[in-house]
Coordinates of C-alpha atoms and ligand atoms in Angstrom, one line a residue:
X228 CA -207.0 -112.7 -57.1
X229 CA -207.4 -113.8 -53.6
X230 CA -211.1 -114.3 -52.7
X231 CA -212.5 -112.1 -50.6
X232 CA -215.5 -112.4 -48.1
X233 CA -217.8 -109.6 -48.6
X234 CA -219.3 -108.4 -45.2
X235 CA -222.1 -106.4 -45.0
X236 CA -221.4 -102.5 -44.6
X237 CA -224.6 -101.1 -44.0
X238 CA -224.7 -100.7 -39.8
X239 CA -221.0 -100.6 -39.5
X240 CA -219.0 -97.8 -39.1
X241 CA -217.3 -96.3 -41.9
X242 CA -214.1 -97.6 -42.8
X243 CA -210.8 -95.3 -41.6
X244 CA -208.2 -94.6 -43.9
X245 CA -205.2 -96.3 -43.5
X246 CA -202.0 -94.2 -42.7
X247 CA -199.4 -94.1 -45.1
X248 CA -196.3 -93.5 -42.8
X249 CA -195.7 -91.4 -39.9
X250 CA -192.1 -88.9 -40.3
X251 CA -190.6 -87.0 -38.5
X252 CA -188.8 -83.6 -39.3
X253 CA -184.4 -83.8 -39.9
X254 CA -184.0 -81.3 -37.4
X255 CA -184.5 -77.4 -37.4
X256 CA -182.8 -75.0 -39.9
X257 CA -182.7 -71.4 -40.5
X258 CA -184.5 -69.5 -43.4
X259 CA -182.5 -66.5 -43.5
X260 CA -182.2 -65.2 -40.0
X261 CA -186.0 -64.7 -38.8
X262 CA -187.5 -68.6 -39.4
X263 CA -186.3 -71.3 -37.4
X264 CA -188.2 -74.5 -39.0
X265 CA -188.7 -78.2 -39.0
X266 CA -188.6 -78.7 -43.2
X267 CA -190.7 -82.1 -42.9
X268 CA -191.2 -83.0 -46.9
X269 CA -187.3 -83.0 -47.3
X270 CA -187.1 -86.7 -45.1
X271 CA -189.9 -88.2 -46.9
X272 CA -189.2 -90.3 -49.9
X273 CA -191.0 -89.4 -53.3
X274 CA -192.7 -86.5 -51.4
X275 CA -193.4 -84.5 -54.2
X276 CA -195.6 -87.2 -55.9
X277 CA -197.1 -88.7 -52.3
X278 CA -197.8 -85.2 -51.1
X279 CA -199.3 -83.2 -54.1
X280 CA -200.5 -80.7 -54.5
X281 CA -198.4 -79.6 -51.9
X282 CA -194.4 -79.0 -52.1
X283 CA -193.0 -77.9 -49.1
X284 CA -193.8 -77.5 -45.2
X285 CA -191.8 -75.4 -43.1
X286 CA -192.7 -75.6 -39.8
X287 CA -191.7 -72.8 -37.2
X288 CA -192.2 -74.2 -33.5
X289 CA -193.0 -71.9 -30.8
X290 CA -189.7 -69.9 -29.9
X291 CA -188.5 -67.4 -28.3
X292 CA -186.6 -63.7 -30.2
X293 CA -184.6 -61.6 -28.1
X294 CA -186.0 -57.8 -29.0
X295 CA -184.3 -56.0 -31.5
X296 CA -184.6 -52.9 -33.6
X297 CA -183.5 -54.4 -36.9
X298 CA -186.4 -57.1 -38.3
X299 CA -185.4 -60.7 -38.7
X300 CA -186.4 -62.6 -42.1
X301 CA -185.2 -63.2 -45.4
X302 CA -184.6 -60.4 -48.0
X303 CA -185.6 -60.1 -51.8
X304 CA -186.2 -63.3 -53.5
X305 CA -188.5 -64.4 -56.2
X306 CA -191.1 -67.0 -56.8
X307 CA -192.7 -68.4 -59.8
X308 CA -195.4 -71.3 -60.5
X309 CA -197.1 -72.1 -57.0
X310 CA -198.3 -70.5 -53.7
X311 CA -197.0 -69.8 -50.6
X312 CA -199.0 -69.8 -47.7
X313 CA -197.9 -68.5 -44.3
X314 CA -200.0 -69.6 -41.0
X315 CA -199.3 -67.1 -37.7
X316 CA -200.1 -68.5 -34.3
X317 CA -198.0 -66.2 -32.7
X318 CA -195.6 -63.2 -33.5
X319 CA -196.4 -61.3 -36.6
X320 CA -194.8 -61.2 -40.0
X321 CA -194.7 -58.7 -42.6
X322 CA -194.7 -59.3 -46.3
X323 CA -194.1 -56.9 -49.4
X324 CA -194.2 -58.2 -53.2
X325 CA -193.6 -56.6 -56.6
X326 CA -196.9 -57.2 -57.4
X327 CA -198.2 -54.8 -55.1
X328 CA -199.1 -57.3 -52.4
X329 CA -198.4 -56.6 -48.9
X330 CA -199.3 -56.5 -45.5
X331 CA -198.8 -57.9 -41.7
X332 CA -200.0 -61.0 -40.7
X333 CA -200.6 -61.9 -36.9
X334 CA -201.8 -64.8 -34.4
X335 CA -204.9 -66.4 -36.1
X336 CA -204.1 -64.9 -39.5
X337 CA -203.2 -66.2 -42.8
X338 CA -201.2 -64.9 -45.7
X339 CA -202.1 -66.7 -49.0
X340 CA -199.5 -65.5 -52.0
X341 CA -199.6 -66.5 -55.4
X342 CA -196.6 -66.1 -57.3
X343 CA -197.9 -67.4 -60.4
X344 CA -196.3 -65.9 -63.3
X345 CA -193.8 -64.4 -61.0
X346 CA -193.1 -62.2 -58.1
X347 CA -190.4 -60.7 -55.8
X348 CA -191.2 -60.6 -52.2
X349 CA -189.5 -60.2 -48.9
X350 CA -190.7 -62.0 -45.5
X351 CA -189.9 -60.1 -42.1
X352 CA -191.0 -59.9 -38.7
X353 CA -192.9 -57.3 -38.2
X354 CA -191.5 -53.9 -37.0
X355 CA -193.1 -53.4 -33.4
X356 CA -192.8 -57.3 -32.6
X357 CA -189.4 -57.3 -33.4
X358 CA -188.5 -54.2 -30.8
X359 CA -190.9 -56.2 -28.5
X360 CA -189.1 -59.5 -28.6
X361 CA -191.4 -63.1 -27.8
X362 CA -192.9 -66.6 -29.3
X363 CA -193.0 -66.7 -32.8
X364 CA -195.1 -69.6 -33.8
X365 CA -195.7 -70.1 -38.0
X366 CA -196.1 -72.2 -40.5
X367 CA -195.1 -71.9 -44.5
X368 CA -196.8 -74.6 -46.8
X369 CA -196.3 -74.1 -50.8
X370 CA -199.1 -75.7 -52.9
X371 CA -198.6 -76.3 -56.6
X372 CA -200.5 -74.4 -58.9
X373 CA -202.0 -76.6 -61.8
X374 CA -199.9 -75.9 -65.7
X375 CA -202.8 -73.5 -66.4
X376 CA -202.5 -71.4 -63.9
X377 CA -198.3 -71.2 -63.3
X378 CA -198.0 -67.9 -65.6
X379 CA -201.3 -66.5 -64.1
X380 CA -201.1 -63.0 -62.6
X381 CA -200.0 -63.2 -59.1
X382 CA -202.5 -62.5 -56.1
X383 CA -202.3 -61.9 -52.7
X384 CA -204.8 -62.6 -50.1
X385 CA -204.2 -61.7 -46.8
X386 CA -207.0 -63.9 -44.7
X387 CA -207.8 -62.6 -41.3
X388 CA -208.7 -64.7 -38.4
X389 CA -212.1 -63.1 -37.9
X390 CA -212.5 -64.5 -41.7
X391 CA -211.8 -67.8 -41.2
X392 CA -214.3 -70.7 -40.8
X393 CA -214.8 -71.7 -37.2
X394 CA -216.6 -75.1 -36.3
X395 CA -217.0 -75.4 -32.3
X396 CA -217.0 -79.5 -31.9
X397 CA -219.6 -81.7 -30.3
X398 CA -219.3 -82.1 -26.4
X399 CA -216.8 -79.7 -26.3
X400 CA -214.3 -81.7 -27.8
X401 CA -212.7 -78.5 -29.3
X402 CA -212.9 -75.9 -32.6
X403 CA -211.6 -76.6 -36.0
X404 CA -210.7 -73.2 -38.2
X405 CA -211.4 -73.5 -41.8
X406 CA -208.4 -71.6 -43.9
X407 CA -209.2 -73.6 -47.4
X408 CA -211.8 -76.0 -48.4
X409 CA -214.7 -76.8 -45.8
X410 CA -215.4 -78.8 -42.9
X411 CA -218.9 -79.9 -41.8
X412 CA -220.3 -77.4 -44.1
X413 CA -218.6 -74.4 -43.2
X414 CA -216.4 -73.1 -45.4
X415 CA -212.6 -71.6 -45.4
X416 CA -212.0 -67.9 -47.1
X417 CA -208.9 -68.7 -49.2
X418 CA -209.4 -69.0 -52.9
X419 CA -207.5 -71.6 -54.3
X420 CA -206.5 -72.8 -57.9
X421 CA -207.0 -76.9 -57.2
X422 CA -209.4 -78.7 -54.5
X423 CA -207.3 -77.8 -51.3
X424 CA -208.9 -78.3 -47.6
X425 CA -206.7 -76.9 -44.8
X426 CA -207.6 -77.0 -41.1
X427 CA -206.0 -75.7 -38.0
X428 CA -207.5 -77.8 -35.7
X429 CA -207.2 -77.8 -31.8
X430 CA -209.0 -81.0 -29.0
X431 CA -209.1 -80.9 -25.5
X432 CA -208.2 -83.6 -23.5
X433 CA -210.2 -86.6 -24.3
X434 CA -211.8 -84.6 -27.2
X435 CA -212.4 -86.1 -30.8
X436 CA -212.9 -85.3 -33.9
X437 CA -213.2 -86.9 -37.9
X438 CA -212.1 -85.7 -40.6
X439 CA -213.5 -87.2 -43.8
X440 CA -211.9 -86.0 -47.1
X441 CA -212.6 -87.0 -50.1
X442 CA -211.2 -90.7 -51.8
X443 CA -208.3 -89.7 -54.1
X444 CA -206.8 -86.6 -52.0
X445 CA -203.9 -86.7 -50.5
X446 CA -204.4 -86.0 -47.0
X447 CA -201.8 -85.4 -44.1
X448 CA -201.9 -84.0 -40.8
X449 CA -198.9 -82.5 -38.4
X450 CA -199.1 -82.8 -35.1
X451 CA -197.7 -79.6 -33.5
X452 CA -199.1 -80.2 -30.1
X453 CA -200.5 -83.3 -28.3
X454 CA -200.5 -87.0 -27.6
X455 CA -203.5 -88.5 -29.6
X456 CA -205.0 -91.6 -31.5
X457 CA -205.1 -90.8 -35.2
X458 CA -207.0 -93.5 -37.2
X459 CA -205.8 -96.4 -34.6
X460 CA -202.2 -95.3 -34.3
X461 CA -200.5 -93.3 -31.0
X462 CA -199.0 -89.9 -32.7
X463 CA -197.4 -87.2 -30.7
X464 CA -196.0 -83.7 -30.9
X465 CA -193.6 -83.5 -34.0
X466 CA -195.1 -86.3 -35.9
X467 CA -196.3 -85.9 -39.8
X468 CA -198.7 -88.2 -40.6
X469 CA -199.4 -89.1 -44.6
X470 CA -202.4 -91.2 -45.4
X471 CA -203.4 -93.7 -48.3
X472 CA -205.5 -91.8 -50.9
X473 CA -208.4 -94.0 -50.4
X474 CA -212.1 -93.3 -49.0
X475 CA -212.3 -93.1 -44.9
X476 CA -212.8 -91.1 -42.4
X477 CA -209.4 -90.3 -39.6
X478 CA -210.8 -90.2 -36.4
X479 CA -208.5 -88.1 -33.8
X480 CA -208.6 -88.8 -30.0
X481 CA -206.6 -86.6 -27.7
X482 CA -205.2 -88.2 -24.7
X483 CA -203.6 -84.5 -23.7
X484 CA -204.3 -80.8 -25.0
X485 CA -203.5 -81.2 -29.4
X486 CA -202.9 -78.9 -32.4
X487 CA -203.3 -80.3 -35.3
X488 CA -202.7 -78.8 -39.0
X489 CA -205.0 -81.1 -41.4
X490 CA -203.8 -80.4 -45.2
X491 CA -205.8 -82.4 -47.9
X492 CA -205.8 -81.7 -51.3
X493 CA -206.7 -83.3 -54.8
X494 CA -203.5 -84.4 -56.4
X495 CA -202.3 -82.5 -59.4
X496 CA -201.2 -85.6 -62.1
X497 CA -198.5 -83.4 -63.9
X498 CA -194.7 -83.5 -63.6
X499 CA -192.8 -81.5 -61.1
X500 CA -189.6 -79.7 -61.9
X501 CA -188.2 -77.7 -59.4
X502 CA -185.4 -75.3 -59.0
X503 CA -185.0 -73.3 -55.4
X504 CA -188.1 -71.0 -55.8
X505 CA -189.3 -72.1 -58.7
X506 CA -191.7 -75.2 -59.3
X507 CA -192.5 -75.5 -62.9
X508 CA -193.5 -78.7 -65.0
X509 CA -190.6 -78.6 -67.4
X510 CA -186.6 -78.1 -67.1
X511 CA -187.1 -75.7 -70.1
X512 CA -189.5 -73.7 -68.4
X513 CA -187.3 -73.6 -65.1
X514 CA -185.0 -72.0 -67.6
X515 CA -187.3 -69.6 -68.9
X516 CA -187.7 -68.4 -65.4
X517 CA -183.9 -68.0 -64.8
X518 CA -183.8 -66.1 -67.9
X519 CA -187.0 -63.7 -67.4
X520 CA -185.4 -63.2 -63.6
X521 CA -182.6 -61.8 -64.7
X522 CA -183.9 -59.4 -67.4
X523 CA -185.9 -58.3 -64.4
X524 CA -189.1 -59.7 -65.7
X525 CA -190.4 -60.2 -61.8
X526 CA -190.5 -56.4 -61.5
X527 CA -188.4 -54.5 -58.5
X528 CA -188.8 -54.2 -54.7
X529 CA -186.9 -52.6 -52.7
X530 CA -184.5 -54.4 -49.9
Ligands
MN855 MN1 -190.6 -66.5 -49.7

């Protein structure tokens, strides 16, 4: 034990949450022929524990697609045991699943798809966007489900731009769109199975914002654009910043126009066994997922 001097804190600014690490994506890869993504978590040691309840972040930075009459994307594939969250900034994506969920999301919209006990789905560029071509900018986040909900019914939440929580920051510093959870008392529309906060934040040059998330939560920030100081560290476009699970606010101060994806959630303290599109708690449950998939229990969906 070391002896510490306790300093009075009543008038002091709250402590800043410390940075656990700053990570870069290991390069870009294709998911099907429609999503050119940086798979952030694959380069992070112990990511499953460190980032719980989040399982994956595939970030598709802006990419210009040529016009085509054959929509690009990913064909029919299964999921079980978690949620896929697709966030659109440019371009549009059509989704169909075997539980009857489906729709098109465009700029500002989010699709929050709970696979739970299992769906087949396909994810494609929407037809008119494909024919027109243009800039496509999206992210897909995978959120784990607690054991109690892994085998529950699938759910599909189409969340439109107008439904998002909207926070105008003081002094014209920028805007925070609340997709899930809440920020400064403004709630986002997503229904979640464990406490999760997802913000889409834009800061203007010289703009500042503070993110004060509960102690014990996983907190991470993807810098999609900008050059800023985050919790005292200089960060730039492409950086993925993970914070310690401790109390303390995160101050973001932008030197240039910045665009951030802020992820926070209460860790799910359960074993994670993943095999491709199935994320369960045990190996037996993964084998069961394969058996159920092979006997057609995930339903049917046309290619
Ligand atoms: Mn999928």
